[in-house]
C-alpha positions as a printed NumPy array, in Angstrom:
array([[ 13.957, -15.266,  -5.219],
       [ 17.541, -14.983,  -4.515],
       [ 18.431, -18.508,  -3.761],
       [ 18.524, -19.266,  -8.192],
       [ 20.317, -17.473, -10.264],
       [ 17.394, -16.411, -12.561],
       [ 16.3  , -14.647,  -8.762],
       [ 19.671, -13.425,  -8.602],
       [ 19.216, -11.898, -12.05 ],
       [ 16.004, -10.335, -11.613],
       [ 16.393,  -8.804,  -8.223],
       [ 19.9  ,  -7.348,  -9.896],
       [ 17.417,  -5.778, -12.51 ],
       [ 15.091,  -4.454, -10.104],
       [ 18.338,  -2.704,  -7.786],
       [ 19.428,  -0.953, -11.864],
       [ 15.731,   0.479, -12.191],
       [ 16.585,   2.425,  -8.22 ],
       [ 19.917,   3.189,  -9.067],
       [ 18.51 ,   4.616, -12.091],
       [ 15.509,   6.49 , -10.178],
       [ 18.017,   8.251,  -8.07 ],
       [ 20.355,   9.203, -10.792],
       [ 18.387,  10.166, -13.504],
       [ 18.02 ,  14.133, -13.206],
       [ 14.742,  14.678, -12.128],
       [ 14.285,  18.045, -14.345],
       [ 12.968,  15.821, -17.204],
       [ 10.369,  13.335, -15.066],
       [  8.252,  15.246, -16.665],
       [  4.574,  13.828, -15.264],
       [  5.661,  14.011, -11.53 ],
       [  6.273,  17.446, -12.071],
       [  2.207,  18.993, -12.674],
       [  2.475,  16.657,  -9.444],
       [  4.73 ,  18.47 ,  -7.344],
       [  3.207,  22.48 ,  -8.757],
       [ -0.567,  20.998,  -7.792],
       [  0.578,  20.204,  -4.277],
       [  2.776,  24.141,  -4.165],
       [ -0.226,  25.664,  -5.963],
       [ -3.672,  23.398,  -4.418],
       [ -1.734,  25.982,  -1.109],
       [ -0.871,  29.574,  -2.604],
       [ -3.733,  30.253,  -5.716],
       [ -5.785,  27.322,  -5.871],
       [ -7.846,  28.159,  -8.643],
       [ -5.154,  27.384, -10.804],
       [ -4.489,  23.892,  -9.684],
       [ -6.47 ,  22.671, -12.705],
       [ -6.954,  23.999, -16.664],
       [-10.137,  25.309, -16.836],
       [-12.743,  25.613, -19.268],
       [-10.525,  26.649, -21.909],
       [ -7.732,  24.673, -21.119],
       [ -6.003,  21.397, -22.164],
       [ -3.286,  18.682, -21.01 ],
       [ -1.103,  21.06 , -22.489],
       [ -2.761,  24.597, -22.039],
       [ -2.416,  25.377, -18.341],
       [ -3.515,  28.43 , -16.849],
       [ -0.492,  30.993, -16.253],
       [  0.369,  30.175, -12.473],
       [  1.099,  26.366, -13.545],
       [  2.723,  27.163, -16.509],
       [  5.04 ,  28.926, -14.879],
       [  6.502,  26.608, -12.003],
       [  6.036,  23.864, -14.569],
       [  9.157,  25.564, -16.926],
       [ 11.053,  26.588, -13.363],
       [ 11.171,  22.955, -12.38 ],
       [ 11.246,  20.93 , -15.67 ],
       [ 14.575,  20.702, -17.227],
       [ 16.151,  24.469, -19.519],
       [ 16.694,  22.015, -22.547],
       [ 13.109,  20.727, -21.981],
       [ 10.294,  23.171, -24.376],
       [  8.936,  23.549, -21.601],
       [  5.56 ,  24.802, -24.17 ],
       [  5.865,  20.727, -25.293],
       [  6.673,  19.314, -21.763],
       [  4.058,  21.534, -19.227],
       [  1.369,  19.43 , -18.162],
       [ -1.537,  19.45 , -16.657],
       [ -2.501,  17.72 , -13.205],
       [ -5.25 ,  15.706, -13.713],
       [ -6.185,  13.739, -10.988],
       [ -9.061,  13.928,  -8.227],
       [ -8.572,  16.333,  -4.946],
       [ -8.382,  12.93 ,  -2.98 ],
       [ -4.628,  13.307,  -4.495],
       [ -3.99 ,  16.856,  -3.169],
       [ -3.26 ,  16.196,   0.873],
       [ -0.243,  13.94 ,  -0.847],
       [  0.689,  16.046,  -3.388],
       [  1.043,  18.805,  -0.471],
       [  2.283,  17.178,   1.404],
       [  5.385,  16.776,  -1.078],
       [  5.607,  19.61 ,  -2.6  ],
       [  7.317,  20.716,   1.2  ],
       [ 10.174,  18.565,   0.351],
       [ 11.246,  21.316,  -2.358],
       [ 11.115,  20.185,  -5.901],
       [ 14.223,  18.269,  -6.343],
       [ 13.787,  15.745,  -3.505],
       [  9.992,  15.174,  -3.886],
       [ 10.395,  14.261,  -7.601],
       [ 13.272,  11.717,  -7.238],
       [ 11.06 ,  10.592,  -4.478],
       [  8.246,   9.992,  -7.092],
       [ 10.09 ,   8.317,  -9.057],
       [ 11.62 ,   6.206,  -6.169],
       [  8.209,   5.303,  -5.744],
       [  7.205,   4.299,  -9.135],
       [ 10.555,   2.538,  -9.189],
       [  9.55 ,  -0.24 ,  -6.086],
       [  5.942,  -0.314,  -7.509],
       [  7.036,  -1.921, -10.022],
       [  9.736,  -3.547,  -8.196],
       [  6.938,  -4.707,  -5.58 ],
       [  4.567,  -6.339,  -8.364],
       [  7.19 ,  -7.818, -10.191],
       [  7.904,  -9.852,  -6.689],
       [  4.621, -10.145,  -6.627],
       [  4.194, -12.025, -10.392],
       [  7.494, -14.173,  -9.42 ],
       [  5.906, -15.989,  -6.693],
       [  2.711, -16.928,  -8.65 ],
       [  5.033, -17.739, -11.04 ],
       [  8.555, -19.243, -10.801],
       [  7.436, -22.407,  -9.207],
       [  5.33 , -24.198, -11.753],
       [  7.873, -25.517, -13.541],
       [ 11.69 , -25.794, -13.817],
       [ 11.778, -23.278, -16.42 ],
       [  9.726, -20.99 , -15.039],
       [ 12.649, -18.899, -13.145],
       [ 14.596, -18.577, -15.804],
       [ 11.575, -17.169, -18.144],
       [ 10.326, -14.692, -15.033],
       [ 13.706, -13.497, -15.222],
       [ 13.854, -12.555, -18.795],
       [ 10.128, -11.349, -18.276],
       [ 11.728,  -8.672, -15.798],
       [ 14.615,  -8.137, -18.333],
       [ 12.129,  -7.228, -22.101],
       [  9.892,  -5.773, -19.108],
       [ 12.931,  -2.918, -18.477],
       [ 12.518,  -0.87 , -21.231],
       [  8.654,  -0.304, -19.862],
       [  9.156,   0.177, -16.542],
       [ 11.718,   2.869, -16.791],
       [  9.388,   4.928, -18.754],
       [  7.035,   4.999, -16.515],
       [ 10.055,   5.666, -13.493],
       [ 12.149,   8.46 , -16.02 ],
       [  8.691,  10.231, -16.412],
       [  7.891,   9.684, -12.324],
       [  4.229,   8.565, -13.268],
       [  2.193,   6.453, -11.074],
       [  1.389,   3.881, -13.467],
       [  3.587,   1.27 , -11.162],
       [  0.879,   1.948,  -8.939],
       [ -2.015,   0.287, -11.303],
       [  0.102,  -2.784, -12.092],
       [  1.15 ,  -3.584,  -8.692],
       [ -2.668,  -3.56 ,  -7.498],
       [ -3.385,  -5.818, -10.604],
       [  0.026,  -8.075,  -9.596],
       [ -1.559,  -7.97 ,  -6.148],
       [ -4.456,  -9.714,  -7.104],
       [ -7.271,  -9.662,  -4.237],
       [ -7.857, -14.011,  -3.95 ],
       [ -4.494, -13.697,  -0.819],
       [ -7.02 , -10.836,   0.413],
       [ -9.033, -13.417,   1.964],
       [ -6.351, -15.046,   4.789],
       [ -5.967, -12.375,   6.608],
       [ -7.293,  -8.927,   7.858],
       [ -4.012,  -7.209,   7.239],
       [ -3.663,  -9.004,   3.531],
       [ -6.83 ,  -6.489,   2.751],
       [ -5.452,  -3.275,   4.469],
       [ -3.145,  -3.235,   2.753],
       [ -4.556,  -3.898,  -0.879],
       [ -7.374,  -2.233,   0.039],
       [ -5.352,   1.284,   0.819],
       [ -3.26 ,   0.153,  -2.383],
       [ -6.205,   0.358,  -4.647],
       [ -7.509,   3.499,  -3.789],
       [ -4.07 ,   5.177,  -3.826],
       [ -3.953,   4.307,  -7.685],
       [ -7.766,   5.61 ,  -7.682],
       [ -6.871,   8.981,  -5.672],
       [ -3.901,   9.033,  -8.351],
       [ -6.013,   8.192, -11.545],
       [ -9.361,   8.243, -10.711],
       [-10.167,   5.89 , -13.885],
       [ -8.778,   3.114, -11.949],
       [-11.769,   3.456,  -9.63 ],
       [-14.185,   1.12 , -12.513],
       [-12.458,  -2.274, -11.804],
       [-14.581,  -1.482,  -8.111],
       [-17.211,  -3.088, -10.069],
       [-14.744,  -6.496,  -9.445],
       [-15.589,  -6.065,  -5.938],
       [-18.978,  -5.615,  -5.607],
       [-19.341,  -9.019,  -7.819],
       [-17.133, -10.637,  -5.168],
       [-19.475,  -9.321,  -2.286],
       [-15.52 ,  -8.153,  -1.328],
       [-17.557,  -4.913,   0.5  ],
       [-14.977,  -5.135,   3.944],
       [-12.057,  -4.141,   0.673],
       [-13.74 ,  -1.765,  -0.251],
       [-15.191,  -0.379,   3.101],
       [-11.244,   0.   ,   3.723],
       [-10.841,   2.004,   0.545],
       [-13.34 ,   4.015,   0.679],
       [-13.049,   5.054,   3.855],
       [ -9.597,   6.147,   3.177],
       [-10.728,   7.967,  -0.086],
       [-13.371,   9.693,   1.469],
       [-10.833,  10.845,   4.245],
       [ -8.648,  12.383,   1.753],
       [-10.885,  14.024,  -0.287],
       [-12.119,  15.422,   2.787],
       [ -8.696,  16.547,   3.642],
       [ -8.437,  17.827,  -0.222],
       [-11.137,  20.077,   0.323],
       [ -9.905,  21.35 ,   3.095],
       [ -6.489,  22.536,   2.009],
       [ -8.093,  23.811,  -1.257],
       [-11.485,  23.971,  -0.869],
       [-15.103,  22.748,  -1.315],
       [-14.678,  23.909,  -5.01 ],
       [-12.055,  21.696,  -5.906],
       [-14.3  ,  19.245,  -6.772],
       [-16.011,  21.742,  -9.371],
       [-12.287,  22.305, -10.654],
       [-11.52 ,  19.095, -11.345],
       [-14.788,  17.898, -13.11 ],
       [-14.099,  20.883, -15.433],
       [-10.563,  20.06 , -16.306],
       [-11.015,  16.592, -16.665],
       [-13.673,  17.779, -19.018],
       [-11.487,  20.199, -21.305],
       [ -8.078,  17.429, -21.426],
       [-11.286,  14.987, -22.607],
       [-12.023,  16.842, -24.785],
       [ -8.988,  16.524, -27.34 ],
       [ -7.855,  13.264, -26.408],
       [ -9.188,  11.801, -29.663],
       [ -6.016,  14.145, -31.809],
       [ -3.835,  14.046, -29.093],
       [ -0.599,  11.377, -30.472],
       [  0.209,   9.328, -28.092],
       [ -3.296,   8.305, -26.845],
       [ -3.907,   5.202, -27.101],
       [ -7.628,   5.091, -26.977],
       [ -9.898,   3.377, -28.97 ],
       [-10.949,   7.74 , -30.557],
       [ -7.455,   8.083, -31.35 ],
       [ -7.103,   4.517, -32.319],
       [ -9.478,   4.759, -35.347],
       [ -8.68 ,   8.698, -35.912],
       [ -4.938,   8.073, -36.079],
       [ -4.987,   4.805, -38.642],
       [ -2.278,   5.328, -40.675],
       [ -1.835,   6.157, -44.232],
       [ -5.662,   6.393, -43.37 ],
       [ -7.037,   9.116, -41.844],
       [-10.543,   9.023, -40.081],
       [-11.875,  12.652, -39.064],
       [-12.414,  13.489, -35.925],
       [-15.853,  13.409, -36.023],
       [-16.454,  10.   , -37.542],
       [-13.585,   8.548, -35.557],
       [-15.517,   9.623, -32.529],
       [-18.718,   8.373, -32.648],
       [-17.406,   5.088, -34.68 ],
       [-15.342,   4.571, -30.922],
       [-18.437,   5.021, -28.839],
       [-19.358,   2.344, -31.253],
       [-16.507,   0.257, -30.182],
       [-16.207,   1.06 , -26.51 ],
       [-19.406,  -0.23 , -25.809],
       [-19.575,  -3.046, -27.819],
       [-16.16 ,  -3.852, -25.92 ],
       [-17.999,  -3.114, -22.606],
       [-20.59 ,  -5.007, -22.854],
       [-18.963,  -7.646, -24.748],
       [-16.565,  -7.041, -21.289],
       [-19.302,  -7.51 , -18.583],
       [-20.736, -10.699, -20.228],
       [-16.673, -12.463, -20.814],
       [-16.457, -11.123, -16.671],
       [-19.064, -12.518, -15.182],
       [-18.278, -15.89 , -16.489],
       [-14.764, -15.704, -15.334],
       [-15.296, -18.093, -11.509],
       [-11.102, -17.199, -10.318],
       [-11.798, -13.932,  -8.678],
       [ -7.858, -12.916,  -8.979],
       [ -7.862, -13.91 , -13.041],
       [-11.716, -11.321, -12.87 ],
       [ -9.782,  -9.134, -11.296],
       [ -6.629,  -9.029, -14.394],
       [ -9.031,  -8.804, -16.429],
       [-10.887,  -6.56 , -15.24 ],
       [ -7.602,  -4.031, -15.399],
       [ -6.899,  -4.965, -19.159],
       [-10.307,  -4.654, -20.248],
       [ -9.987,  -1.251, -18.938],
       [ -7.163,  -0.356, -20.75 ],
       [ -9.053,  -1.191, -24.08 ],
       [-12.587,   0.825, -23.242],
       [-10.474,   3.921, -20.929],
       [-10.559,   7.509, -22.775],
       [ -7.375,   8.428, -22.387],
       [ -3.873,   5.474, -22.568],
       [ -0.4  ,   6.149, -22.094],
       [  1.67 ,   3.875, -24.185],
       [  2.626,   3.423, -19.932],
       [ -0.075,   1.647, -18.982],
       [  0.481,  -0.514, -20.872],
       [  2.478,  -2.123, -17.883],
       [ -1.116,  -2.661, -16.44 ],
       [ -1.858,  -5.662, -19.592],
       [  1.744,  -7.974, -17.933],
       [  0.128,  -7.585, -14.645],
       [ -3.037,  -8.435, -16.093],
       [ -1.088, -11.173, -18.784],
       [  1.082, -13.025, -15.653],
       [ -2.217, -13.45 , -12.987],
       [ -4.062, -15.088, -16.218],
       [ -1.439, -17.301, -16.21 ],
       [ -1.315, -18.166, -13.53 ],
       [ -4.101, -18.966, -12.497],
       [ -4.589, -21.227, -16.111],
       [ -5.562, -24.859, -16.612],
       [ -0.895, -25.073, -17.261],
       [ -0.266, -21.718, -15.98 ],
       [  4.042, -23.537, -17.78 ],
       [  2.294, -24.306, -21.023],
       [  1.869, -20.308, -21.492],
       [  4.724, -18.619, -19.602],
       [  6.537, -17.684, -23.057],
       [  3.003, -15.61 , -23.334],
       [  5.11 , -12.932, -21.367],
       [  8.274, -12.124, -22.569],
       [  6.145, -12.452, -26.252],
       [  3.929,  -9.62 , -25.139],
       [  6.863,  -7.471, -24.166],
       [  8.705,  -7.597, -27.105],
       [  5.866,  -7.349, -29.431],
       [  5.578,  -4.013, -27.63 ],
       [  9.073,  -3.342, -27.31 ],
       [  9.489,  -1.197, -30.307],
       [  6.635,   0.821, -29.542],
       [  8.06 ,   1.201, -25.903],
       [ 11.309,   2.408, -27.428],
       [  9.5  ,   4.519, -30.046],
       [  7.624,   6.286, -26.937],
       [ 10.763,   6.755, -25.306],
       [ 12.062,   8.917, -28.579],
       [  9.016,  11.217, -28.253],
       [  6.345,   8.904, -30.871],
       [  3.342,   7.928, -30.415],
       [  1.538,   5.112, -32.47 ],
       [ -2.394,   5.39 , -31.069],
       [ -3.706,   2.323, -33.241],
       [ -1.103,  -0.419, -32.634],
       [ -1.309,   0.818, -28.817],
       [ -5.237,  -0.194, -28.807],
       [ -4.532,  -3.265, -30.827],
       [ -2.151,  -4.427, -28.012],
       [ -4.632,  -3.613, -25.612],
       [ -7.766,  -5.503, -27.145],
       [ -5.531,  -8.524, -28.064],
       [ -4.041,  -8.817, -24.663],
       [ -7.458,  -8.066, -23.2  ],
       [ -9.015, -10.926, -25.582],
       [ -5.869, -14.209, -25.005],
       [ -6.445, -12.998, -21.451],
       [-10.409, -13.29 , -21.304],
       [ -9.792, -16.882, -23.533],
       [ -6.709, -17.902, -20.779],
       [ -8.964, -17.915, -17.257],
       [-12.776, -18.527, -19.05 ],
       [-12.626, -21.697, -18.37 ],
       [-10.228, -21.732, -15.224],
       [-11.849, -22.474, -11.898],
       [-12.917, -20.846,  -9.196],
       [ -9.984, -20.815,  -6.422],
       [-10.272, -23.143,  -3.911],
       [-11.699, -26.083,  -6.476],
       [ -8.008, -27.073,  -7.009],
       [ -5.564, -28.303,  -5.262],
       [ -2.477, -27.29 ,  -6.585],
       [  0.737, -26.155,  -4.66 ],
       [  1.087, -23.479,  -7.102],
       [ -2.203, -22.652,  -6.346],
       [ -1.883, -22.641,  -3.158],
       [  0.792, -20.898,  -3.09 ],
       [  0.187, -18.094,  -5.486],
       [ -2.6  , -17.753,  -3.181],
       [ -0.702, -16.646,   0.126],
       [  1.303, -14.252,  -1.606]])
């Protein structure tokens, strides 16, 4: 990467991400705070880690709320910015260990981890695409620059979404090369599941591809971390997680920042749709998208393209989708371009996607949400990804330098 001017520009941008992760005030890391608070309370008051049946994303149990307010910056409205811990019990060992370092260090480490996961994904995508043509490095540098506003949302929040980006970018095709590579990819995916349980849905691709070793490593990691989580907080953590997840899910349709299909229908600009109607229509559309997406998934021959499409489809059908989840669309599209029959031709789709999403990134950074636009972007990108890779040959059917290089990333 550093051997070309475009590569040096890209590296400089990545360095800026890390610098910002270090210097931004930790009290504004809204989504990292609940990880630290959960890590503290799971040892002292485990019943307060998850919200109760009458709770919600912003309706926390009193100990959790009070501790969150102590950590959040004084100039933030705690009633608005304090949010629930929603990760499964598998995340508890990690957050418990982090919380022993104290809020200041733990929050900064979470921000650095977000920047690191994003940078890792960018480097992987660079290796996939920078060699496809003479103009590719410049396009990749421009893509990284345009990606920065979206990336900084995750870094500022201290989000774990960058793990999804890294896993989607990493792909599965290369794990056939070496045992250590397979273990790393499996552990990366298992970590995304531990932090965001919805990520488990893309495991269907691993089953379809019969990657049982990959699944075995990931499953073992999740079982071990789950048992450790229960040992720390007690068996009741499973019940509390299910109860809390149900409470949060019950309010997703009316959440102004959620880009799920129900929220998109309910919050169509200038055309108010009743919640009940939106939920029924959303269910019908989700089932249809799953059926159509499943049909499309099995018709994709290339393993990495199949993996990328599944990640993108997840953003179309998931019940809770924040705008910063759109980093997954960038990774999925980049992988799809790299696995298409003519990567150079479709490279401009990457900066175009980020240009289309730039107004939403700016709006989100200012505290606004446009659910209908978010879901529309996810749907259009997913459809384009499928069109791009549906006719692509399976890995190994094409013997090109670029494709071979990407398989050993």
